[in-house]
mmCIF file of C-alpha atoms in Angstrom:
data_model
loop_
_atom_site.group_PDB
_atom_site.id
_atom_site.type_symbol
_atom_site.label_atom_id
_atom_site.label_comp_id
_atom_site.label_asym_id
_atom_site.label_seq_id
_atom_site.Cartn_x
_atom_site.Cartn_y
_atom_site.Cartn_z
ATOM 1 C CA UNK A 1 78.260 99.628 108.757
ATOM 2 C CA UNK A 2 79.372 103.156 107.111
ATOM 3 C CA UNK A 3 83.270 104.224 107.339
ATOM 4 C CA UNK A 4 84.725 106.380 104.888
ATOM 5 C CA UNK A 5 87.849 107.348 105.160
ATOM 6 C CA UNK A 6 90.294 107.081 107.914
ATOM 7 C CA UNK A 7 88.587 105.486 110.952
ATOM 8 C CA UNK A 8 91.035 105.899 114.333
ATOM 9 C CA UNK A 9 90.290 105.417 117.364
ATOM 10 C CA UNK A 10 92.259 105.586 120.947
ATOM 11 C CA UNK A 11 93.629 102.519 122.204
ATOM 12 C CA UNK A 12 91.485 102.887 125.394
ATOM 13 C CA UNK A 13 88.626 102.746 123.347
ATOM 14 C CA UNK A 14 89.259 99.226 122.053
ATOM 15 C CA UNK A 15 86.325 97.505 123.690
ATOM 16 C CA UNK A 16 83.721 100.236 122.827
ATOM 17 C CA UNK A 17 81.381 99.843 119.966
ATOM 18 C CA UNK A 18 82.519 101.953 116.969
ATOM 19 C CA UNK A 19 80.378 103.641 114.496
ATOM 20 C CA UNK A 20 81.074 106.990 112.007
ATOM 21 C CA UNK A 21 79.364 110.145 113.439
ATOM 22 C CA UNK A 22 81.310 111.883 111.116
ATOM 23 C CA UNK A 23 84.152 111.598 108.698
ATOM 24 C CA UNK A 24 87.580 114.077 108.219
ATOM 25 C CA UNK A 25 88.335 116.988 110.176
ATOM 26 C CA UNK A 26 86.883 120.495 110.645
ATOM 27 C CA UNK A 27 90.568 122.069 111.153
ATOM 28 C CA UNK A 28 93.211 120.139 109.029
ATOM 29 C CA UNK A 29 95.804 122.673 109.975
ATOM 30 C CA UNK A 30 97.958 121.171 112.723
ATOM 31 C CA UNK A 31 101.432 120.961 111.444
ATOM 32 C CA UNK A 32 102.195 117.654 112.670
ATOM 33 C CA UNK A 33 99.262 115.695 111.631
ATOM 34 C CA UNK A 34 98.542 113.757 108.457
ATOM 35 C CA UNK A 35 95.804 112.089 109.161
ATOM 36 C CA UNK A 36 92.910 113.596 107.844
ATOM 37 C CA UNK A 37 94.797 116.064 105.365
ATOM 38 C CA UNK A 38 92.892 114.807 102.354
ATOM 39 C CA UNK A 39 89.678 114.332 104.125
ATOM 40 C CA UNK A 40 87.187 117.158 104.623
ATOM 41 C CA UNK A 41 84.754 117.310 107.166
ATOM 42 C CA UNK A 42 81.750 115.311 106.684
ATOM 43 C CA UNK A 43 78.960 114.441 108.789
ATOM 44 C CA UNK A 44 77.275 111.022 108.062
ATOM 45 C CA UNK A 45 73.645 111.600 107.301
ATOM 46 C CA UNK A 46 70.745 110.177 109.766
ATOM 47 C CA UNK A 47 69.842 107.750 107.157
ATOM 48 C CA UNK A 48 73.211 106.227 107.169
ATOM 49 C CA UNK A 49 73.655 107.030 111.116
ATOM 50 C CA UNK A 50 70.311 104.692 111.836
ATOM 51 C CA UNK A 51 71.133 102.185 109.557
ATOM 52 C CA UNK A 52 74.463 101.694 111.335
ATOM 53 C CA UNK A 53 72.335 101.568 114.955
ATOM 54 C CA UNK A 54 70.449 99.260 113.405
ATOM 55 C CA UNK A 55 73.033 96.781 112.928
ATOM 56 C CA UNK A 56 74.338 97.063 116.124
ATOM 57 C CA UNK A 57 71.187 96.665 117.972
ATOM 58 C CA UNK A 58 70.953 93.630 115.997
ATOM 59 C CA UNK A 59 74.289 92.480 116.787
ATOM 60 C CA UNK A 60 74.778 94.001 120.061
ATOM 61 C CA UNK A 61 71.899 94.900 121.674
ATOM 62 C CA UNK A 62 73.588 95.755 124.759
ATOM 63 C CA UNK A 63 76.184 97.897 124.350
ATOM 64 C CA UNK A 64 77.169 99.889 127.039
ATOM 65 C CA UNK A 65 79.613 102.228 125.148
ATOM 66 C CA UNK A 66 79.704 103.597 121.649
ATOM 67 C CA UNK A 67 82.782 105.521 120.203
ATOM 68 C CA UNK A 68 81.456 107.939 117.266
ATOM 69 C CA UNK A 69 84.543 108.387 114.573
ATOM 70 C CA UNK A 70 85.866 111.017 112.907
ATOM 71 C CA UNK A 71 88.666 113.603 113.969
ATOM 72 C CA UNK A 72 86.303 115.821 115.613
ATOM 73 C CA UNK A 73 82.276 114.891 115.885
ATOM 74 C CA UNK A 74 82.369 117.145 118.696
ATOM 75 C CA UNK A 75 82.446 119.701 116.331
ATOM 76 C CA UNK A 76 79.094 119.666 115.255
ATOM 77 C CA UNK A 77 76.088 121.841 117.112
ATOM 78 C CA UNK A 78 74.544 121.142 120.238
ATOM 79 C CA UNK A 79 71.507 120.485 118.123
ATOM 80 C CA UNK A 80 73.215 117.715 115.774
ATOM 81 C CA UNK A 81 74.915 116.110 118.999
ATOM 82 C CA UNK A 82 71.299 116.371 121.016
ATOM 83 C CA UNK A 83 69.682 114.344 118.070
ATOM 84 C CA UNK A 84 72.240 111.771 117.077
ATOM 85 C CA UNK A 85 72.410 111.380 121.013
ATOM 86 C CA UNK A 86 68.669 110.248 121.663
ATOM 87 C CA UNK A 87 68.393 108.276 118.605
ATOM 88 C CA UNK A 88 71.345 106.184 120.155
ATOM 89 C CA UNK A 89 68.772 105.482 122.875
ATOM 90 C CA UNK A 90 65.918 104.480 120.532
ATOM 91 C CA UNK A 91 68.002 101.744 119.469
ATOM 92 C CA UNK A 92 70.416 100.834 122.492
ATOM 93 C CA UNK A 93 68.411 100.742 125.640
ATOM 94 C CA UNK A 94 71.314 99.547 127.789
ATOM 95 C CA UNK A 95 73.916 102.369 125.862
ATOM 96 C CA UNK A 96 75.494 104.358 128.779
ATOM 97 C CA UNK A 97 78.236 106.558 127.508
ATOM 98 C CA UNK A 98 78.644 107.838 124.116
ATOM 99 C CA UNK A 99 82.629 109.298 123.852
ATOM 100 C CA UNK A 100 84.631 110.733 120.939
ATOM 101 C CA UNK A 101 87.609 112.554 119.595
ATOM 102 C CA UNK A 102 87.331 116.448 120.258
ATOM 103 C CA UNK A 103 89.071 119.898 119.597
ATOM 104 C CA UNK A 104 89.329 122.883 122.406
ATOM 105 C CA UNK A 105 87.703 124.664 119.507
ATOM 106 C CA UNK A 106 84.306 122.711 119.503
ATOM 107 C CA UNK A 107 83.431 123.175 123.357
ATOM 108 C CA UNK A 108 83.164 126.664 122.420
ATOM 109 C CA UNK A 109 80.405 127.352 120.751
ATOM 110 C CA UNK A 110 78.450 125.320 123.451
ATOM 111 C CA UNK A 111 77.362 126.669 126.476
ATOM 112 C CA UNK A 112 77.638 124.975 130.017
ATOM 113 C CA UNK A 113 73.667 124.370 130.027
ATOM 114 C CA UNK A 114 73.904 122.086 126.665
ATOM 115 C CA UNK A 115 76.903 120.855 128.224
ATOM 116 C CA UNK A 116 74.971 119.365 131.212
ATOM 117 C CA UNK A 117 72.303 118.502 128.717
ATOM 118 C CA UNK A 118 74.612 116.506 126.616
ATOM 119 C CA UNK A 119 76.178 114.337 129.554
ATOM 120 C CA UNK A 120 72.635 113.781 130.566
ATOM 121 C CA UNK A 121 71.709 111.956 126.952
ATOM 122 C CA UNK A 122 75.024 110.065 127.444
ATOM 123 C CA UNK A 123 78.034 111.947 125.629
ATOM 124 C CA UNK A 124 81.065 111.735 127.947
ATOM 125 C CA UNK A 125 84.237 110.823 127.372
ATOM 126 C CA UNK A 126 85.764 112.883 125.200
ATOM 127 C CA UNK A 127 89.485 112.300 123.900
ATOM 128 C CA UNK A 128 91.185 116.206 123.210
ATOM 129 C CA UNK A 129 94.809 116.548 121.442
ATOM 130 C CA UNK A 130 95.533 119.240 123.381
ATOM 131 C CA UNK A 131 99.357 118.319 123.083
ATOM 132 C CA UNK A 132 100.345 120.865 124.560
ATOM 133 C CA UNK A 133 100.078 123.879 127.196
ATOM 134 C CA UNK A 134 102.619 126.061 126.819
ATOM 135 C CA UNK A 135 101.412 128.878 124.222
ATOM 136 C CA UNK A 136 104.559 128.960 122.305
ATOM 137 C CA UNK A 137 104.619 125.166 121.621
ATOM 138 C CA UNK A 138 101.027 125.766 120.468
ATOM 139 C CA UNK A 139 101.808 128.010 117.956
ATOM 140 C CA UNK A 140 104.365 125.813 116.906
ATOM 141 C CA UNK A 141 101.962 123.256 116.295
ATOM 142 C CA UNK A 142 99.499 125.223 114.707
ATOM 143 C CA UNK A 143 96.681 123.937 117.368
ATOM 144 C CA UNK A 144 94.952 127.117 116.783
ATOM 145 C CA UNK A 145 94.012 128.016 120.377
ATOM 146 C CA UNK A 146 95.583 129.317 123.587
ATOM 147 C CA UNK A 147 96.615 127.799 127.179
ATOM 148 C CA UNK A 148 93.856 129.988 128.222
ATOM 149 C CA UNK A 149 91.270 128.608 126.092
ATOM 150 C CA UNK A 150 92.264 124.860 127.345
ATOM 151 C CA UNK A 151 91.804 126.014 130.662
ATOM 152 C CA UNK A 152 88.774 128.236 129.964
ATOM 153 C CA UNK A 153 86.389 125.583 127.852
ATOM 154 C CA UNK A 154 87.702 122.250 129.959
ATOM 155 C CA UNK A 155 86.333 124.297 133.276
ATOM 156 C CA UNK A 156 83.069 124.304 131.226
ATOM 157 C CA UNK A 157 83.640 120.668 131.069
ATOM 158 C CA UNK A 158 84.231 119.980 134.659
ATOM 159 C CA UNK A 159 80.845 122.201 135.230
ATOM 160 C CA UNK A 160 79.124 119.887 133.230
ATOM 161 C CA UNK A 161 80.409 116.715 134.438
ATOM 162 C CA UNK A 162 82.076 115.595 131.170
ATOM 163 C CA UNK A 163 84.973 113.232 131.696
ATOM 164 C CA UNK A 164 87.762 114.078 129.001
ATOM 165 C CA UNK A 165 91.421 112.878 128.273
ATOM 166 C CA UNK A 166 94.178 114.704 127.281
ATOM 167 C CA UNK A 167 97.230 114.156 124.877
ATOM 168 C CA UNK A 168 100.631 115.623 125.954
ATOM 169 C CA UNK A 169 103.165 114.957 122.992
ATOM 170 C CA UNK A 170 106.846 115.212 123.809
ATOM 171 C CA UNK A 171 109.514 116.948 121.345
ATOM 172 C CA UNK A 172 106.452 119.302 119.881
ATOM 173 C CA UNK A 173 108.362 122.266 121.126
ATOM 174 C CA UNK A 174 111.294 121.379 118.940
ATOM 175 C CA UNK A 175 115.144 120.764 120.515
ATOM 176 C CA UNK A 176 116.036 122.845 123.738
ATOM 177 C CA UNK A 177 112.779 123.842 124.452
ATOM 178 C CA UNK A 178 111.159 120.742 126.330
ATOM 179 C CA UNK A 179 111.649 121.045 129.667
ATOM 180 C CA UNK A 180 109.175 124.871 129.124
ATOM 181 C CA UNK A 181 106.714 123.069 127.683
ATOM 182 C CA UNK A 182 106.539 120.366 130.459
ATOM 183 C CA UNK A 183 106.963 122.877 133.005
ATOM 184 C CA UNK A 184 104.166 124.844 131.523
ATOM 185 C CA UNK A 185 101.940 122.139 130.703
ATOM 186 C CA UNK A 186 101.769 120.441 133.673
ATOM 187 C CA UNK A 187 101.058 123.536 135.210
ATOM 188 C CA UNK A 188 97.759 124.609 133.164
ATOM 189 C CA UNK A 189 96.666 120.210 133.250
ATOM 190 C CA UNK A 190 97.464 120.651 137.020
ATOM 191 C CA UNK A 191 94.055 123.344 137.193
ATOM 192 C CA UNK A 192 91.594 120.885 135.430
ATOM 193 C CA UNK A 193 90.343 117.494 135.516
ATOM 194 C CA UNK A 194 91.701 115.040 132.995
ATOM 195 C CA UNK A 195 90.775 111.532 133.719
ATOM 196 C CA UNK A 196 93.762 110.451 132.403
ATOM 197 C CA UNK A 197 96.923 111.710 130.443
ATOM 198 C CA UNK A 198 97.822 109.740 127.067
ATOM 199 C CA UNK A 199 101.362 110.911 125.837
ATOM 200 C CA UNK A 200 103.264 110.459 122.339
ATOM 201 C CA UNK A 201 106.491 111.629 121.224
ATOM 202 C CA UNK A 202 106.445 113.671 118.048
ATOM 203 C CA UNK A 203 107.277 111.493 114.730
ATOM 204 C CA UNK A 204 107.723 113.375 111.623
ATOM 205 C CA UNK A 205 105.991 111.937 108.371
ATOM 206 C CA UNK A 206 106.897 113.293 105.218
ATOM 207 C CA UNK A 207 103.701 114.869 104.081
ATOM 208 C CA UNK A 208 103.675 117.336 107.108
ATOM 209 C CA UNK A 209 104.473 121.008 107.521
ATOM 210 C CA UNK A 210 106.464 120.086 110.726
ATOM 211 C CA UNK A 211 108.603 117.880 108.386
ATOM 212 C CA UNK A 212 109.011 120.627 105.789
ATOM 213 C CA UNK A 213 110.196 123.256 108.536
ATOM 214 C CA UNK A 214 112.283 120.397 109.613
ATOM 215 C CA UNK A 215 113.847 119.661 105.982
ATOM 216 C CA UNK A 216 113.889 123.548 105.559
ATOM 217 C CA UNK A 217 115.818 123.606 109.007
ATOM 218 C CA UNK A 218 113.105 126.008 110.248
ATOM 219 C CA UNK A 219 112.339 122.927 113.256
ATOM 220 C CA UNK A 220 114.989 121.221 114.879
ATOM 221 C CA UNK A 221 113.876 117.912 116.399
ATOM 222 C CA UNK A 222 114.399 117.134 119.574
ATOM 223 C CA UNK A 223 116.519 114.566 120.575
ATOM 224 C CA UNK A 224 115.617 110.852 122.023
ATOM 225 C CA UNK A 225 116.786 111.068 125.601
ATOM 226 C CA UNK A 226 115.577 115.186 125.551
ATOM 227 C CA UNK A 227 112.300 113.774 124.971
ATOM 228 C CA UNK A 228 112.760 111.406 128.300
ATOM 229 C CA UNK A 229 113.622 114.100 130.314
ATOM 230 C CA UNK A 230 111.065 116.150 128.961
ATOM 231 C CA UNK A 231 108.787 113.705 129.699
ATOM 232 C CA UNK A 232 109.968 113.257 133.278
ATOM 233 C CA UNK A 233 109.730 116.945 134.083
ATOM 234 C CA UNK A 234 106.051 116.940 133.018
ATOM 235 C CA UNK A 235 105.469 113.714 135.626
ATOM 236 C CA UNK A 236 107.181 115.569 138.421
ATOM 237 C CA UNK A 237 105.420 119.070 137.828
ATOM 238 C CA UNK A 238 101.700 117.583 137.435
ATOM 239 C CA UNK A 239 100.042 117.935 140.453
ATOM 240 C CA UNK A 240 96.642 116.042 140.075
ATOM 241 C CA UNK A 241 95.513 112.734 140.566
ATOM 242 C CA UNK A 242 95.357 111.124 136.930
ATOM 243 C CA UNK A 243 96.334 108.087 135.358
ATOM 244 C CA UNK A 244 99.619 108.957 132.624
ATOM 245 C CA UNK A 245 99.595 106.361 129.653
ATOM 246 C CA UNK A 246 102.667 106.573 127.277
ATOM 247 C CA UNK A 247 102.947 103.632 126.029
ATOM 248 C CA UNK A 248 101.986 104.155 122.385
ATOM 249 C CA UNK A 249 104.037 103.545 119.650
ATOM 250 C CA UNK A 250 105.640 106.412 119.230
ATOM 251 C CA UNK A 251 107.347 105.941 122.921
ATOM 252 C CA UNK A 252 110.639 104.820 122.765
ATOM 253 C CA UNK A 253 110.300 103.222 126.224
ATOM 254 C CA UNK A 254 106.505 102.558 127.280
ATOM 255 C CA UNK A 255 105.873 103.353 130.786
ATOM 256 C CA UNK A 256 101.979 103.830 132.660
ATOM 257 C CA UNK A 257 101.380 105.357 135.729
ATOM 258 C CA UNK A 258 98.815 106.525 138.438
ATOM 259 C CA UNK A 259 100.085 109.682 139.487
ATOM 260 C CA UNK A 260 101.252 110.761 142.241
ATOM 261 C CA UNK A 261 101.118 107.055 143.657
ATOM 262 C CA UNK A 262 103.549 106.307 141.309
ATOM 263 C CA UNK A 263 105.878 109.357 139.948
ATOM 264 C CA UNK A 264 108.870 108.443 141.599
ATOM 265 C CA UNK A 265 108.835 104.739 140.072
ATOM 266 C CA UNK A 266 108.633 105.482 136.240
ATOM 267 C CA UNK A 267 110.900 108.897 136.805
ATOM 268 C CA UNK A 268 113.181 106.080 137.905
ATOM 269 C CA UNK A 269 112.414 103.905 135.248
ATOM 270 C CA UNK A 270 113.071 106.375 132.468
ATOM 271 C CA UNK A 271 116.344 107.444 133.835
ATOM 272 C CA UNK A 272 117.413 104.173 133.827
ATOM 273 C CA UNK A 273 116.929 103.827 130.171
ATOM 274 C CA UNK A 274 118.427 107.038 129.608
ATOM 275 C CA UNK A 275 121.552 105.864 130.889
ATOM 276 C CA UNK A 276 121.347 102.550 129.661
ATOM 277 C CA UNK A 277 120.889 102.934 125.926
ATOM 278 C CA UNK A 278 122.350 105.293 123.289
ATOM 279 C CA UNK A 279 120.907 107.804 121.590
ATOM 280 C CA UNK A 280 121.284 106.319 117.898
ATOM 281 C CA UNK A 281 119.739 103.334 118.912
ATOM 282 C CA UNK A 282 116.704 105.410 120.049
ATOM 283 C CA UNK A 283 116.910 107.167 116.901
ATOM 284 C CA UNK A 284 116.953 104.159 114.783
ATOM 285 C CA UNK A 285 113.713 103.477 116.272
ATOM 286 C CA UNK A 286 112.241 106.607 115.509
ATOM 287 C CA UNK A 287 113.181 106.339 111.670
ATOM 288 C CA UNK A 288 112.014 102.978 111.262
ATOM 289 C CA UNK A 289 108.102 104.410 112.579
ATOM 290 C CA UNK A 290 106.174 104.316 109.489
ATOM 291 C CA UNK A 291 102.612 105.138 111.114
ATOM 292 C CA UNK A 292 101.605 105.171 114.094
ATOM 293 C CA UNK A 293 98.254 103.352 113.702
#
């Protein structure tokens, strides 16, 4: 098989075949991310991209689900998608869903037609970082896109009958400004579709911008148990039925949920930890994070 570079995927992809679509990331400007800083955008050439169906034909000839790497495949053209897309089926008869990592900036440039196309040939299941939707935190960030462009391309998704995930990430919108961004948030994810909800808590790493403002004193942090309210104030405003998963790493306290079934349990269960434990102990855990892979 061909990796280069950083390979990531989602947790929820862990039983999915993985092979590289592409490698880096079209943007490398988000201020929080160091993942693919050193990394541009590459896309792996149909030689290489056979060669690697190949071997999983040969290995497993019956996968069901493939997961293309890469911080952003969706980024490339219908055209590229269309062709890597129905050469997965000259190899994988029994392949039925073909998912990956993708920006609010590569629906874009594709129009709802290609969309329906594309979900026809098998791509669905696309992971977005929107981390946000609150246009000030977005800024922040440096996401490079609006609220309104969230809500305006993922509409184009639910045309098309794409299934997509979000990522909300608490403490992006810095110290006294959490509970806006949930409020917000919740609101503009409360008008679309996401299958389910993955949320982290923002960890500064030292080769970031976020963690230069921060150093700088530019971005103030926010706190541990700000981040657990902040995170139960997006639970109580969203107003769609969606599974929430924060139980990465980077959450102090890991809590799932299948909204609204189940808001008023893990509100509960997150207040109970905010009265129960102290802040530096919270903290402690934050500084001793040294990825979150």
């Amino acid at each position: 098989m061909h990796f280069t570079g950083r390979t990531w995927r989602p947790p929820y992809e862990a039983y999915s075949v993985i092979m590289q679509a592409t490698a880096g990331c079209t943007y490398r400007k988000c201020r929080f991310c160091n993942l693919y800083k050193d990394e541009c955008f590459r896309m792996s050439p149909m030689e290489e991209f056979e060669e690697d169906l190949a071997e999983i034909k040969r290995y497993q000839p019956y996968a069901r689900r493939l997961f293309w790497t890469g911080a952003n495949p969706f980024a490339m053209s219908y055209e590229n998608l269309k062709l890597r897309a129905l050469t997965v089926r000259d190899y994988l008869i029994k392949c039925q869903s073909i998912a990956m990592f993708a920006s609010i900036r590569d629906i874009m440039d594709k129009e709802v037609w290609q969309l329906k196309k594309l979900r026809a040939m098998g791509i669905n299941g696309l992971s977005i970082g929107t981390e946000s939707g609150d246009d000030e935190t977005l800024v922040l960030a440096g996401k490079g896109y609006t609220a309104a462009d969230i809500l305006e391309q993922c509409r184009k998704l639910d045309e098309a009958g794409i299934e997509y995930y979000f990522v909300y990430m608490t403490g992006l919108a810095e110290q006294g400004a959490g509970q806006r961004n949930a409020v917000n948030s919740a609101a503009l994810f409360s008008q679309l579709n996401p299958y389910f909800i993955s949320v982290d808590s923002l960890t500064l790493f030292p080769d970031t911008e976020l963690y230069r403002m921060a150093q700088a004193g530019a971005f103030v942090p926010a706190g541990e148990k700000e981040r657990l309210a902040e995170l139960q104030t997006f639970i109580r405003n969203l107003q769609i039925r969606t599974h929430l998963f924060a139980n990465s790493v980077s959450n102090f306290y890991p809590v799932t949920a299948y909204l609204p079934k189940e808001r008023e349990k893990v509100v509960s269960e997150l207040q109970y930890i905010m009265d129960k434990v102290d802040e530096a102990e919270m903290m402690a855990y934050r500084r001793n994070l040294k990825e979150l892979g």
